[in-house]
PDB file of C-alpha atoms in Angstrom:
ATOM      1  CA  UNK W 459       0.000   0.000   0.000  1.00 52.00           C
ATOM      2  CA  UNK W 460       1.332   3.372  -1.382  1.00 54.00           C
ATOM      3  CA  UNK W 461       0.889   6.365   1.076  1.00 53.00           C
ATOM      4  CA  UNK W 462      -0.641   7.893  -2.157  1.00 50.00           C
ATOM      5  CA  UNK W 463      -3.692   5.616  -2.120  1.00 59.00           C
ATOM      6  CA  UNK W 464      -6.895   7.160  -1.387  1.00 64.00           C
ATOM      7  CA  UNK W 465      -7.910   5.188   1.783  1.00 76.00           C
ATOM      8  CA  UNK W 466      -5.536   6.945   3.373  1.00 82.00           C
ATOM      9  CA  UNK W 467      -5.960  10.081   5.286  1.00 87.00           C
ATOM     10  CA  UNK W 468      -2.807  11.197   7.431  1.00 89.00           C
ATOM     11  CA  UNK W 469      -3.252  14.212   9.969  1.00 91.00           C
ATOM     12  CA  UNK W 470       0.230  15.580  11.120  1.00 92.00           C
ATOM     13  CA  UNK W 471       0.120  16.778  15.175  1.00 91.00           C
ATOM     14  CA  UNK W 472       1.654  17.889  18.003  1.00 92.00           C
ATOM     15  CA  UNK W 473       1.880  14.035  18.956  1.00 92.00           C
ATOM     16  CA  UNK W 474       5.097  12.013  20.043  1.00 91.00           C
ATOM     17  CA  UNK W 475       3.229   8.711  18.068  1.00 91.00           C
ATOM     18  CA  UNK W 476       1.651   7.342  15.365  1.00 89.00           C
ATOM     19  CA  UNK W 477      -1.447   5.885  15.585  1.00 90.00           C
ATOM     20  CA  UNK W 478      -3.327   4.279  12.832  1.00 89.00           C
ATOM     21  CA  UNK W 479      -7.269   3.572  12.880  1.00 86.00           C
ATOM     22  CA  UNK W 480      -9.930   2.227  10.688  1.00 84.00           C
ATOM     23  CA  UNK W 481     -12.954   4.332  10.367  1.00 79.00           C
ATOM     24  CA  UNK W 482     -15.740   3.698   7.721  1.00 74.00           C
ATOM     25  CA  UNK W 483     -13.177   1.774   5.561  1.00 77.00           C
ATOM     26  CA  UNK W 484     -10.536   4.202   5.548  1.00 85.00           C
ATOM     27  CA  UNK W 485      -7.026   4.475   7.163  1.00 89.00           C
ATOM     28  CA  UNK W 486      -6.852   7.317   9.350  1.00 89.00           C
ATOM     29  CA  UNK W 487      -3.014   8.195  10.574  1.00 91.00           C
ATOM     30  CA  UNK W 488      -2.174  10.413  13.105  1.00 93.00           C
ATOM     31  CA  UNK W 489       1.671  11.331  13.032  1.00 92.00           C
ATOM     32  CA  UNK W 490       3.997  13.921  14.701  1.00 92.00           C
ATOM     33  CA  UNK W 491       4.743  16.935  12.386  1.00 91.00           C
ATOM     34  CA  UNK W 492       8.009  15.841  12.397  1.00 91.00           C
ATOM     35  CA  UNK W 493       7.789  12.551  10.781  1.00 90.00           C
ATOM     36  CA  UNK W 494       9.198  12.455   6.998  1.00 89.00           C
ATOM     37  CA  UNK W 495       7.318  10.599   4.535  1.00 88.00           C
ATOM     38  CA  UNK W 496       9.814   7.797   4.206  1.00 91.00           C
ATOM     39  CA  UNK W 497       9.752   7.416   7.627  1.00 90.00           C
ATOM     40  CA  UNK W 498       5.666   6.922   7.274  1.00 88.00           C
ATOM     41  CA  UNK W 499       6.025   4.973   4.593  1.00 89.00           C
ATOM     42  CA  UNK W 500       8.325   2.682   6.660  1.00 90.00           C
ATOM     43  CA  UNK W 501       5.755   2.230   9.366  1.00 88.00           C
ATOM     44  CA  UNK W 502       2.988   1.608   7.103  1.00 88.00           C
ATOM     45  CA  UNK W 503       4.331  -1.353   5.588  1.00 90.00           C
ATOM     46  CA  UNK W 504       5.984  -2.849   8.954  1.00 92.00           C
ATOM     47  CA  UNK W 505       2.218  -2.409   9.762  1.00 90.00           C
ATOM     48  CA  UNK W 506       0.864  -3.280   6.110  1.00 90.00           C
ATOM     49  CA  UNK W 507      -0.930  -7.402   7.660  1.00 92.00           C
ATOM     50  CA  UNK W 508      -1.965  -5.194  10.156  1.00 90.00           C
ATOM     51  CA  UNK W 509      -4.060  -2.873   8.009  1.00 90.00           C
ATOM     52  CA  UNK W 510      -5.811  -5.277   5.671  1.00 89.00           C
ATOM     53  CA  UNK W 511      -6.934  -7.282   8.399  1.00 87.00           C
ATOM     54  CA  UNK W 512      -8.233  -4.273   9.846  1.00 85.00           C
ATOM     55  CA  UNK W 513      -9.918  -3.208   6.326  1.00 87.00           C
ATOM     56  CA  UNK W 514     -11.040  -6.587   5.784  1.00 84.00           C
ATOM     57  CA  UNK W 515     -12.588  -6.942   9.098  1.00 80.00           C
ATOM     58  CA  UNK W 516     -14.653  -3.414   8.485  1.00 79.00           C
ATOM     59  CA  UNK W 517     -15.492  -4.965   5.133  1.00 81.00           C
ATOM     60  CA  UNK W 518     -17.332  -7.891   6.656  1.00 76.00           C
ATOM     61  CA  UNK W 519     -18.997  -5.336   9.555  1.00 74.00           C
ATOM     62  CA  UNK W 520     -20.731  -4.009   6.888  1.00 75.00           C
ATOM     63  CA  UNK W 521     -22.008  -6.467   4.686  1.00 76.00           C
ATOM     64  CA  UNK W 522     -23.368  -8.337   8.161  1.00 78.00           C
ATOM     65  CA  UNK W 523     -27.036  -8.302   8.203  1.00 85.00           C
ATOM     66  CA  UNK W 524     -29.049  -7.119  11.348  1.00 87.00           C
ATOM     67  CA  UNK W 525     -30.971  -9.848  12.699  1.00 87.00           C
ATOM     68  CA  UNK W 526     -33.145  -8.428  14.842  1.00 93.00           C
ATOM     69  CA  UNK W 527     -36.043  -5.290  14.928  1.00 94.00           C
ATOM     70  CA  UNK W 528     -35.011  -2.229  17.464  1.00 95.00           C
ATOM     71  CA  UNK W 529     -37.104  -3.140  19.610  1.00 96.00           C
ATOM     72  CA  UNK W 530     -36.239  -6.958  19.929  1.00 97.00           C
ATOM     73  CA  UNK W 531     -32.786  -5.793  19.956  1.00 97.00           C
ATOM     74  CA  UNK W 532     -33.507  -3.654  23.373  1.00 97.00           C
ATOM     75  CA  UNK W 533     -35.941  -6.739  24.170  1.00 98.00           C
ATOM     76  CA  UNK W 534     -32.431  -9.006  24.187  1.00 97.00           C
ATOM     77  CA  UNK W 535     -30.321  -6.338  25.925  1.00 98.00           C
ATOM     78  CA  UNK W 536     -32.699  -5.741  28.815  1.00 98.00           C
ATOM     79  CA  UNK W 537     -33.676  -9.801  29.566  1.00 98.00           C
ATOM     80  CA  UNK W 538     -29.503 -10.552  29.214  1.00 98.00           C
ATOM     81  CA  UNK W 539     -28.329  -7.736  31.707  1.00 98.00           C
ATOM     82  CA  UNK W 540     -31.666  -8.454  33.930  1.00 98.00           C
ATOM     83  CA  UNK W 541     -30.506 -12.580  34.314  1.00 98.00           C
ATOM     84  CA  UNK W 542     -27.068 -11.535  34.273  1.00 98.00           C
ATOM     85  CA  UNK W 543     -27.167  -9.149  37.468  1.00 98.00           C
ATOM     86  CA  UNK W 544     -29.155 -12.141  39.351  1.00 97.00           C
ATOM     87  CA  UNK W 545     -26.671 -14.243  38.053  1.00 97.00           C
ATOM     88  CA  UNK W 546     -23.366 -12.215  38.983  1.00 97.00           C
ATOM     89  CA  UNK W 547     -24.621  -9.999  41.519  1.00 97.00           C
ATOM     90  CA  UNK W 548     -22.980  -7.076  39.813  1.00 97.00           C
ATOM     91  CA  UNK W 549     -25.423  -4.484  39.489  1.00 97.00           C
ATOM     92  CA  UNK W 550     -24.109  -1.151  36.911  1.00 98.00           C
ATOM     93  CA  UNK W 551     -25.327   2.042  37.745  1.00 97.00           C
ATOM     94  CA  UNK W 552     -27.288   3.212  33.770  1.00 97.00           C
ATOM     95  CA  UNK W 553     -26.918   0.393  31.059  1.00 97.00           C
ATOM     96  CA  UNK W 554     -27.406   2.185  27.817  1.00 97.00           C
ATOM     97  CA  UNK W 555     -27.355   1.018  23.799  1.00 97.00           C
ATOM     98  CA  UNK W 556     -25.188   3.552  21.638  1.00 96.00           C
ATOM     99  CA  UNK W 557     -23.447   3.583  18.396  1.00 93.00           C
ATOM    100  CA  UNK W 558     -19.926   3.416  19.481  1.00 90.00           C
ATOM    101  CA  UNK W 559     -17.538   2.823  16.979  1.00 81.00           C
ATOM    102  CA  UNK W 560     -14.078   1.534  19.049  1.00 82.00           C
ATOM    103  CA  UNK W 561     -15.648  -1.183  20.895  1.00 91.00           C
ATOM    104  CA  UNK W 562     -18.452  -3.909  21.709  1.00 94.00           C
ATOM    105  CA  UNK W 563     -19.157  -2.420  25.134  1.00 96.00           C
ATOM    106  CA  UNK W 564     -17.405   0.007  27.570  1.00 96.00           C
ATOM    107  CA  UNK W 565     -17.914  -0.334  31.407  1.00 96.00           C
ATOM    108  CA  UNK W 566     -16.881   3.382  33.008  1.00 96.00           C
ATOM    109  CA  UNK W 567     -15.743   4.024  36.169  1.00 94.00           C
ATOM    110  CA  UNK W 568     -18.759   5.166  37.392  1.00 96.00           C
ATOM    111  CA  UNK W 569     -20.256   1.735  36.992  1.00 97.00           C
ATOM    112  CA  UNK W 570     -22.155   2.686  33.500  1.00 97.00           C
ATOM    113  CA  UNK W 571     -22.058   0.255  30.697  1.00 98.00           C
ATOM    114  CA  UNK W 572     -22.384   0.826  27.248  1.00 97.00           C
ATOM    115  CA  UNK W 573     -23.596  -1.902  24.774  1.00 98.00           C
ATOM    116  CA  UNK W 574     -22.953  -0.961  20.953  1.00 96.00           C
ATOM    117  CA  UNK W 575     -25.911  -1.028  18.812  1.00 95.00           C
ATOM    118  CA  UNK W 576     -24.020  -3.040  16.130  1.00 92.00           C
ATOM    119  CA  UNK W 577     -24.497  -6.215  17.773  1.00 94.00           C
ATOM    120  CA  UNK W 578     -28.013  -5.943  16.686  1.00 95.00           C
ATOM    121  CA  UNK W 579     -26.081  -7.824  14.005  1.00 92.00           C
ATOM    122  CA  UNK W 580     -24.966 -10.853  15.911  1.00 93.00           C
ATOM    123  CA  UNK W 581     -26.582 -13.838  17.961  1.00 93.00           C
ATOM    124  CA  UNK W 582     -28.436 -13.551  20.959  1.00 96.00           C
ATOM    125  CA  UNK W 583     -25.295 -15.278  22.590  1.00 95.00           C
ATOM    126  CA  UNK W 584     -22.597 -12.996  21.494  1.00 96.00           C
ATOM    127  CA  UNK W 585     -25.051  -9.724  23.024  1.00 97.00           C
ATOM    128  CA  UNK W 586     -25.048 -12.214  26.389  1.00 97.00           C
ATOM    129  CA  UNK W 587     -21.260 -12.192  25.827  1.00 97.00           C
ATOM    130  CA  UNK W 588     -20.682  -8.514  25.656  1.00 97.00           C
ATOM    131  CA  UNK W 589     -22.785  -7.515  28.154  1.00 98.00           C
ATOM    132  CA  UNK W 590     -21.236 -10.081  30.725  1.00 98.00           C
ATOM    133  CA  UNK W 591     -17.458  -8.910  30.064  1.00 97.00           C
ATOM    134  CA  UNK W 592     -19.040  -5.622  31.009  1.00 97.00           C
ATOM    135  CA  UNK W 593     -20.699  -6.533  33.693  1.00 98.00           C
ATOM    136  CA  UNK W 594     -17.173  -8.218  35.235  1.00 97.00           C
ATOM    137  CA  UNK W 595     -15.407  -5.048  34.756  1.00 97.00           C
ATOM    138  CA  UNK W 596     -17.425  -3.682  37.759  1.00 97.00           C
ATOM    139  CA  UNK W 597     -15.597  -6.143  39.481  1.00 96.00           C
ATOM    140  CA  UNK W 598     -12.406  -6.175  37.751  1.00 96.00           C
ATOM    141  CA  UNK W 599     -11.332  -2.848  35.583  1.00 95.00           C
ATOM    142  CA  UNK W 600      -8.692  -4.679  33.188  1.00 96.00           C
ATOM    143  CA  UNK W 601      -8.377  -8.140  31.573  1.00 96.00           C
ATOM    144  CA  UNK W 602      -6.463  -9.864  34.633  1.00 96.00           C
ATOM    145  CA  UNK W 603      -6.496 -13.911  34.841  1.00 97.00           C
ATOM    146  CA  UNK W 604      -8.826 -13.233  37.804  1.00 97.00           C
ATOM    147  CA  UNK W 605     -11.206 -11.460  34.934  1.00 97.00           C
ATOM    148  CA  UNK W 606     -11.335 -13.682  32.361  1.00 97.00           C
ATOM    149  CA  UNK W 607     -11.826 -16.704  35.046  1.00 97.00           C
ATOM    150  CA  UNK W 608     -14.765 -14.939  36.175  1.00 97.00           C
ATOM    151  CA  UNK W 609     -15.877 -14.437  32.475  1.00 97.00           C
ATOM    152  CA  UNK W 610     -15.297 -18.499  31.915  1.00 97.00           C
ATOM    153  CA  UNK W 611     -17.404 -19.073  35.378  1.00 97.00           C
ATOM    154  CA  UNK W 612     -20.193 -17.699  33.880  1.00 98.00           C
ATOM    155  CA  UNK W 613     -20.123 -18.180  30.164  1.00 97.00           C
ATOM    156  CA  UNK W 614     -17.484 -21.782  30.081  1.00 97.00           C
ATOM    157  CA  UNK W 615     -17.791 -21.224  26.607  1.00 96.00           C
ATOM    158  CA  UNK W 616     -17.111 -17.795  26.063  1.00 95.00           C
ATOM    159  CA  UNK W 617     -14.262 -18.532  23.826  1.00 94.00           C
ATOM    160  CA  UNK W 618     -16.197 -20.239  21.456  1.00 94.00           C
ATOM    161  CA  UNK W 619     -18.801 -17.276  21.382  1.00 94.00           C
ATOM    162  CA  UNK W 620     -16.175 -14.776  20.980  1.00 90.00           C
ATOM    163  CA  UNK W 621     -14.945 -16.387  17.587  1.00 87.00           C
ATOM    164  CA  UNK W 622     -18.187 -14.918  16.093  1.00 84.00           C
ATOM    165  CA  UNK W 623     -16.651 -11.394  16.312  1.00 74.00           C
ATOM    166  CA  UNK W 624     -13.863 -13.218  13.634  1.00 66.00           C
ATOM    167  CA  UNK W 625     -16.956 -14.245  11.006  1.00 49.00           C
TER     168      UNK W 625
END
């Protein structure tokens, strides 16, 4: 990939890194005003795999189909994070259902969890998944062995569910 190609957009700050994201199928790189463009074009293809997974991946977002209405889609949400609390115990503060576009769910520190609408696209047991890994992080704020072992104690086969991300 040249740096010439038009998927890419590069924005030159007052940073110290580069960072590279994938938003709505284009490469988006953020790089000190220093950088040279050799030096760019050096990092972009030590990081070339990297970015057509990552442009693959948003590929196959898109062309998933949703599989549910809105409102069946809240339906699953509120039932999941209902039996999960009785379940866990772990009780958030606000559960709410936004478009977010750098993750499946975010758990704050203010105990508020945030499920992303796009898994209106995925199984029933993938939305149980997300909303689960959220609900741990009130207990555990970082992906510790103690986490994910609290994860498997509820979901044993949360591995398996979380290969459905990778379809």
């Amino acid at each position: 990939m040249k740096l010439d190609d038009n998927i890419y957009e590069i924005k030159y700050l007052k940073i110290k890194n580069v960072y590279i994201q994938i938003k709505d199928g284009k490469v988006i790189i953020k790089v000190p005003k220093r950088i040279t463009k050799k030096e760019l074009q050096e990092i972009l293809e030590s990081k070339e795999k990297w970015i057509e997974n990552a442009l693959q991946k948003c590929k196959q977002m898109e062309q998933r189909k949703v599989q549910y209405t809105d409102e069946e889609f809240k339906e699953i949400v509120d039932k999941n994070v209902h039996e999960l609390i009785e379940l866990t115990g772990l009780v958030p503060n606000k559960v709410r259902i936004r478009n977010i576009k750098y993750a499946w769910g975010t758990c704050s520190i203010n105990r508020n969890i945030t499920i992303n609408y796009n898994l209106i696209k995925y199984s029933e047991n993938v939305i149980r998944y997300v909303i689960l890994h959220e609900l741990i992080h009130l207990m555990y704020m970082n992906h510790s062995k103690e986490f994910w072992n609290l994860v498997g104690k509820y979901m044993p086969n949360y591995k398996e569910v979380k290969k459905e991300f990778k379809l």
